[in-house]
Amino acid sequence: TNSLSGKVALVTGGSRGIGAAIVKRLANDGATVAFTYASAQQKAEELVKEIEASGGRALALRADSGDADAVKGAVAETEKAFGGIHILVNNAGLANLKPYDQFAIEEFDRMVAVNVRAVFAAVQAAAPQMGEGGRIVNIGSINADFNPFPDNSLYVMSKAAVAGLTRGLARDLAPLGITVNNVQPGPTDTDMNPADGPYAPVVSGMIPVGRYGTGAEIADMVAYLATPGAAFVTGATINVDGGTTV
Ligand code: NDP
């Protein structure tokens, strides 16, 4: 389908994993897609080429989400390159598991900066430019409500904050015709959480569907929320988790 043709999207953390799947899906649906990355320049450039080869338009921007000004700069670059911004997907995220007493306090700040502050900064920069029909999708985590493992305190905190920010911003942006939603993936096969990684045997047993999800399955939900038809869905937190949290 081309349900997003004429739209410009920005996806943070689009070079790998769930973000890359979202970039591909939105481009496939007809959007022009800018995306940020932290360091994987080669992967980012390959993704741009892949999208251009199938007739789409894409742009890779290096911007560390830990730097709020860099995030705002990526929004400005997107608008400059493509003449506007209609869809913002806040996907870039950091996981850092440690016993609570072994975190340096700077690691607390980094977690909040990347997983939470960057979301707020991007919304501050993008929402005023979006206008009626704007779409913001945050990528949280089922860990916000469901934490089956030790050592995850800072990540759980950060994703609960994303859910709260979503509810607050949804009310603030509704009068502008902009929706704000929070997609919470369950275990999804990426570099962050490989389906053949150390946690996998335990994790797989917790998923009623019996397997990890794919980035494409998360991207399906994001793509729906980005459509004009999703105008009445806002402030929602939606789990895409194979039933893990039931
Ligand atoms: P990956 O680690 O596989 O990929 C992360 C992506 O985000 C990469 O493109 C990376 O860029 C980028 N990124 C990381 N840190 C920064 C930063 N500081 N600034 C800019 N970009 C950054 O992660 P996933 O795809 O697994 O996760 C994507 C989102 O989904 C995250 O918010 C995560 O918390 C969430 N999530 C993931 C789950 C899972 O099971 N995988 C479950 C629930 C939620 P680069 O390539 O340059 O490093």
Coordinates of C-alpha atoms and ligand atoms in Angstrom, one line a residue:
T1 CA 0.0 0.0 0.0
N2 CA 1.0 3.7 -0.2
S3 CA -1.0 4.8 2.8
L4 CA 1.8 7.2 3.8
S5 CA 2.7 8.7 0.5
G6 CA 3.5 12.4 0.8
K7 CA 4.4 12.0 4.5
V8 CA 7.9 12.7 6.0
A9 CA 9.0 10.5 8.9
L10 CA 11.9 10.7 11.3
V11 CA 12.9 7.5 13.2
T12 CA 15.5 7.7 15.9
G13 CA 17.9 4.7 16.1
G14 CA 17.0 3.5 12.6
S15 CA 20.3 1.8 11.6
R16 CA 19.6 -1.6 13.2
G17 CA 17.0 -3.8 14.9
I18 CA 13.4 -2.6 15.4
G19 CA 14.2 0.9 14.2
A20 CA 15.6 -0.4 10.9
A21 CA 12.4 -2.5 10.4
I22 CA 10.3 0.6 11.1
V23 CA 12.3 2.7 8.6
K24 CA 11.8 0.0 5.9
R25 CA 8.1 -0.4 6.6
L26 CA 7.3 3.4 6.6
A27 CA 9.3 3.7 3.3
N28 CA 7.5 0.8 1.9
D29 CA 4.2 2.5 2.8
G30 CA 5.3 5.5 0.8
A31 CA 6.8 7.8 3.4
T32 CA 10.1 9.7 2.9
V33 CA 12.1 8.6 5.9
A34 CA 15.0 10.2 7.8
F35 CA 16.6 8.2 10.6
T36 CA 19.3 8.7 13.2
Y37 CA 22.0 6.5 14.4
A38 CA 24.7 6.7 17.1
S39 CA 27.8 5.0 15.5
A40 CA 26.8 2.4 12.9
Q41 CA 27.5 4.6 9.9
Q42 CA 28.0 1.8 7.4
K43 CA 24.8 0.0 8.4
A44 CA 23.0 3.4 8.1
E45 CA 24.3 4.0 4.6
E46 CA 23.4 0.5 3.5
L47 CA 19.9 1.0 4.6
V48 CA 19.6 4.3 2.7
K49 CA 20.8 2.5 -0.4
E50 CA 18.4 -0.4 0.1
I51 CA 15.4 2.0 0.3
E52 CA 16.6 4.1 -2.7
A53 CA 17.0 0.9 -4.7
S54 CA 13.4 0.1 -4.2
G55 CA 12.3 3.6 -5.3
G56 CA 12.1 5.3 -1.9
R57 CA 13.8 8.3 -0.3
A58 CA 15.8 8.1 2.9
L59 CA 18.4 10.1 4.8
A60 CA 20.7 8.9 7.6
L61 CA 21.7 11.4 10.3
R62 CA 24.3 10.8 13.0
A63 CA 22.8 12.1 16.2
D64 CA 23.4 10.7 19.7
S65 CA 20.1 10.6 21.6
G66 CA 22.1 11.4 24.8
D67 CA 22.5 14.9 23.4
A68 CA 19.2 16.7 23.3
D69 CA 20.5 19.4 21.0
A70 CA 21.7 16.7 18.5
V71 CA 18.2 15.2 18.6
K72 CA 16.6 18.6 17.9
G73 CA 19.1 19.1 15.2
A74 CA 18.0 15.9 13.5
V75 CA 14.4 17.1 13.5
A76 CA 15.6 20.4 11.9
E77 CA 17.7 18.5 9.3
T78 CA 14.7 16.3 8.4
E79 CA 12.5 19.3 7.8
K80 CA 15.3 21.1 5.8
A81 CA 15.9 18.0 3.6
F82 CA 12.2 17.1 3.0
G83 CA 10.2 20.2 3.6
G84 CA 8.4 19.1 6.7
I85 CA 7.8 16.4 9.3
H86 CA 4.6 14.5 9.8
I87 CA 5.6 11.3 11.7
L88 CA 8.1 11.0 14.6
V89 CA 9.1 7.5 15.9
N90 CA 11.2 7.7 19.1
N91 CA 12.8 4.3 18.9
A92 CA 16.5 4.8 20.0
G93 CA 17.0 3.1 23.3
L94 CA 19.7 1.8 25.6
A95 CA 19.5 -1.3 27.8
N96 CA 21.9 -1.5 30.7
L97 CA 21.4 -4.3 33.3
K98 CA 23.4 -4.3 36.5
P99 CA 22.8 -4.9 40.2
Y100 CA 21.4 -1.7 41.6
D101 CA 24.4 -1.0 43.8
Q102 CA 26.9 -1.3 40.9
F103 CA 25.5 1.5 38.7
A104 CA 27.6 4.7 38.6
I105 CA 25.3 7.7 39.0
E106 CA 26.4 8.8 35.5
E107 CA 24.8 5.7 34.1
F108 CA 21.5 6.7 35.6
D109 CA 21.8 10.1 33.8
R110 CA 22.7 8.4 30.5
M111 CA 19.7 6.1 30.7
V112 CA 17.4 9.0 31.3
A113 CA 19.0 11.1 28.6
V114 CA 18.8 8.5 25.9
N115 CA 15.5 6.7 26.7
V116 CA 13.5 9.6 28.1
R117 CA 14.9 13.1 27.6
A118 CA 15.6 12.5 23.9
V119 CA 11.9 11.6 23.4
F120 CA 10.8 14.9 25.0
A121 CA 13.4 16.9 23.0
A122 CA 12.3 15.4 19.7
V123 CA 8.7 16.1 20.5
Q124 CA 9.4 19.7 21.4
A125 CA 11.2 20.2 18.1
A126 CA 8.9 18.3 15.9
A127 CA 5.3 18.8 17.2
P128 CA 5.1 22.5 16.4
Q129 CA 6.0 21.7 12.7
M130 CA 3.6 18.8 12.3
G131 CA 0.2 20.3 12.3
E132 CA -3.1 18.5 12.0
G133 CA -2.6 14.8 11.4
G134 CA 0.8 14.6 13.0
R135 CA 1.8 11.2 14.5
I136 CA 4.2 10.5 17.3
V137 CA 5.0 6.9 18.2
N138 CA 7.3 6.1 21.2
I139 CA 8.9 2.7 21.5
G140 CA 8.7 1.7 25.2
S141 CA 8.9 -1.8 26.6
I142 CA 6.7 -4.3 28.3
N143 CA 9.3 -4.0 31.1
A144 CA 7.5 -0.8 32.0
D145 CA 4.8 -2.9 33.6
F146 CA 6.3 -6.3 33.8
N147 CA 9.8 -7.0 35.1
P148 CA 10.7 -10.7 35.4
F149 CA 14.4 -10.3 35.7
P150 CA 16.8 -8.7 38.3
D151 CA 19.2 -5.9 37.6
N152 CA 16.9 -4.0 35.3
S153 CA 15.9 -1.1 37.6
L154 CA 17.1 1.8 35.4
Y155 CA 15.7 0.4 32.1
V156 CA 12.3 -0.4 33.8
M157 CA 12.2 3.2 35.2
S158 CA 13.0 4.7 31.8
K159 CA 10.3 2.8 29.9
A160 CA 7.7 3.6 32.6
A161 CA 8.7 7.2 32.1
V162 CA 8.1 6.8 28.4
A163 CA 4.6 5.5 29.1
G164 CA 3.9 8.5 31.4
L165 CA 5.3 11.0 28.9
T166 CA 3.1 9.5 26.3
R167 CA 0.0 10.1 28.4
G168 CA 1.0 13.6 29.3
L169 CA 1.9 14.7 25.7
A170 CA -1.2 13.0 24.2
R171 CA -3.4 15.4 26.1
D172 CA -1.2 18.4 25.3
L173 CA -1.0 17.7 21.6
A174 CA -4.6 16.4 21.0
P175 CA -5.9 20.0 20.3
L176 CA -3.3 20.3 17.5
G177 CA -4.6 17.1 15.9
I178 CA -1.4 15.1 16.7
T179 CA -1.6 11.7 18.3
V180 CA 1.0 10.3 20.7
N181 CA 1.2 6.6 21.4
N182 CA 3.5 4.1 23.1
V183 CA 4.3 0.7 21.5
Q184 CA 5.7 -1.7 24.1
P185 CA 7.5 -4.6 22.4
G186 CA 8.0 -7.9 24.1
P187 CA 11.1 -9.9 23.5
T188 CA 12.1 -9.0 19.9
D189 CA 15.0 -10.6 18.0
T190 CA 17.6 -7.8 17.6
D191 CA 21.3 -7.2 18.6
M192 CA 19.9 -5.9 22.0
N193 CA 18.0 -9.1 22.7
P194 CA 19.1 -11.9 20.3
A195 CA 16.7 -14.9 20.0
D196 CA 19.8 -17.0 20.4
G197 CA 21.3 -14.9 23.2
P198 CA 22.1 -15.8 26.9
Y199 CA 18.5 -14.9 28.1
A200 CA 16.8 -16.6 25.2
P201 CA 16.0 -20.1 26.7
V202 CA 14.3 -18.6 29.8
V203 CA 12.6 -15.8 27.9
S204 CA 11.2 -18.0 25.2
G205 CA 9.4 -20.1 27.8
M206 CA 7.6 -17.0 29.1
I207 CA 6.1 -16.1 25.7
P208 CA 2.7 -17.8 25.1
V209 CA 3.2 -17.5 21.3
G210 CA 6.4 -19.5 21.9
R211 CA 9.0 -17.4 20.1
Y212 CA 10.6 -14.0 19.9
G213 CA 8.9 -11.3 17.9
T214 CA 10.5 -9.7 14.8
G215 CA 11.2 -6.1 14.1
A216 CA 8.8 -6.2 11.3
E217 CA 6.0 -7.2 13.7
I218 CA 6.7 -4.2 15.8
A219 CA 6.8 -2.1 12.7
D220 CA 3.4 -3.2 11.6
M221 CA 1.8 -1.6 14.7
V222 CA 3.9 1.5 14.3
A223 CA 2.8 1.8 10.6
Y224 CA -0.9 1.5 11.6
L225 CA -0.6 4.2 14.3
A226 CA 1.1 6.5 11.7
T227 CA -1.9 6.3 9.3
P228 CA -4.6 8.9 9.0
G229 CA -7.1 6.2 10.1
A230 CA -5.6 6.0 13.6
A231 CA -6.7 9.5 14.5
F232 CA -8.8 8.4 17.5
V233 CA -6.0 6.3 19.0
T234 CA -3.9 8.6 21.3
G235 CA -2.3 8.3 24.7
A236 CA -2.4 4.5 24.3
T237 CA 0.2 2.0 25.5
I238 CA 0.0 -1.0 23.2
N239 CA 1.9 -4.3 24.0
V240 CA 3.2 -6.2 21.0
D241 CA 4.5 -9.1 22.9
G242 CA 3.2 -12.5 21.8
G243 CA 1.1 -12.6 25.0
T244 CA 4.1 -12.3 27.4
T245 CA 2.3 -10.0 29.8
V246 CA -1.0 -11.8 30.0
Ligands
NDP1 P1 19.3 -2.4 19.0 O1 20.3 -2.2 20.1 O2 19.3 -3.7 18.3 O3 19.4 -1.2 18.0 C1 19.4 0.1 18.6 C2 19.3 1.2 17.5 O4 19.2 2.4 18.2 C3 20.5 1.2 16.6 O5 20.1 1.7 15.4 C4 21.4 2.2 17.4 O6 22.3 2.9 16.5 C5 20.4 3.2 17.9 N1 20.9 3.8 19.1 C6 21.2 3.3 20.3 N2 21.6 4.2 21.1 C7 21.5 5.4 20.5 C8 21.8 6.7 20.8 N3 22.3 7.1 22.0 N4 21.6 7.7 19.9 C9 21.1 7.4 18.7 N5 20.8 6.1 18.3 C10 21.0 5.2 19.2 O7 17.9 -2.2 19.8 P2 16.5 -2.8 19.5 O8 16.2 -2.6 18.0 O9 16.3 -4.1 20.1 O10 15.6 -1.7 20.3 C11 14.9 -0.6 19.8 C12 14.0 0.0 20.8 O11 13.1 -1.1 21.2 C13 14.7 0.4 22.1 O12 14.0 1.6 22.6 C14 14.5 -0.7 23.0 O13 14.5 -0.3 24.4 C15 13.1 -1.2 22.6 N6 12.8 -2.6 23.0 C16 13.5 -3.7 22.5 C17 13.1 -4.9 22.9 C18 13.8 -6.1 22.4 O14 13.5 -7.3 22.8 N7 14.7 -6.0 21.4 C19 12.0 -5.2 23.8 C20 11.3 -4.0 24.3 C21 11.7 -2.7 23.9 P3 23.8 2.3 16.1 O15 23.5 1.3 15.1 O16 24.5 3.5 15.6 O17 24.4 1.8 17.4

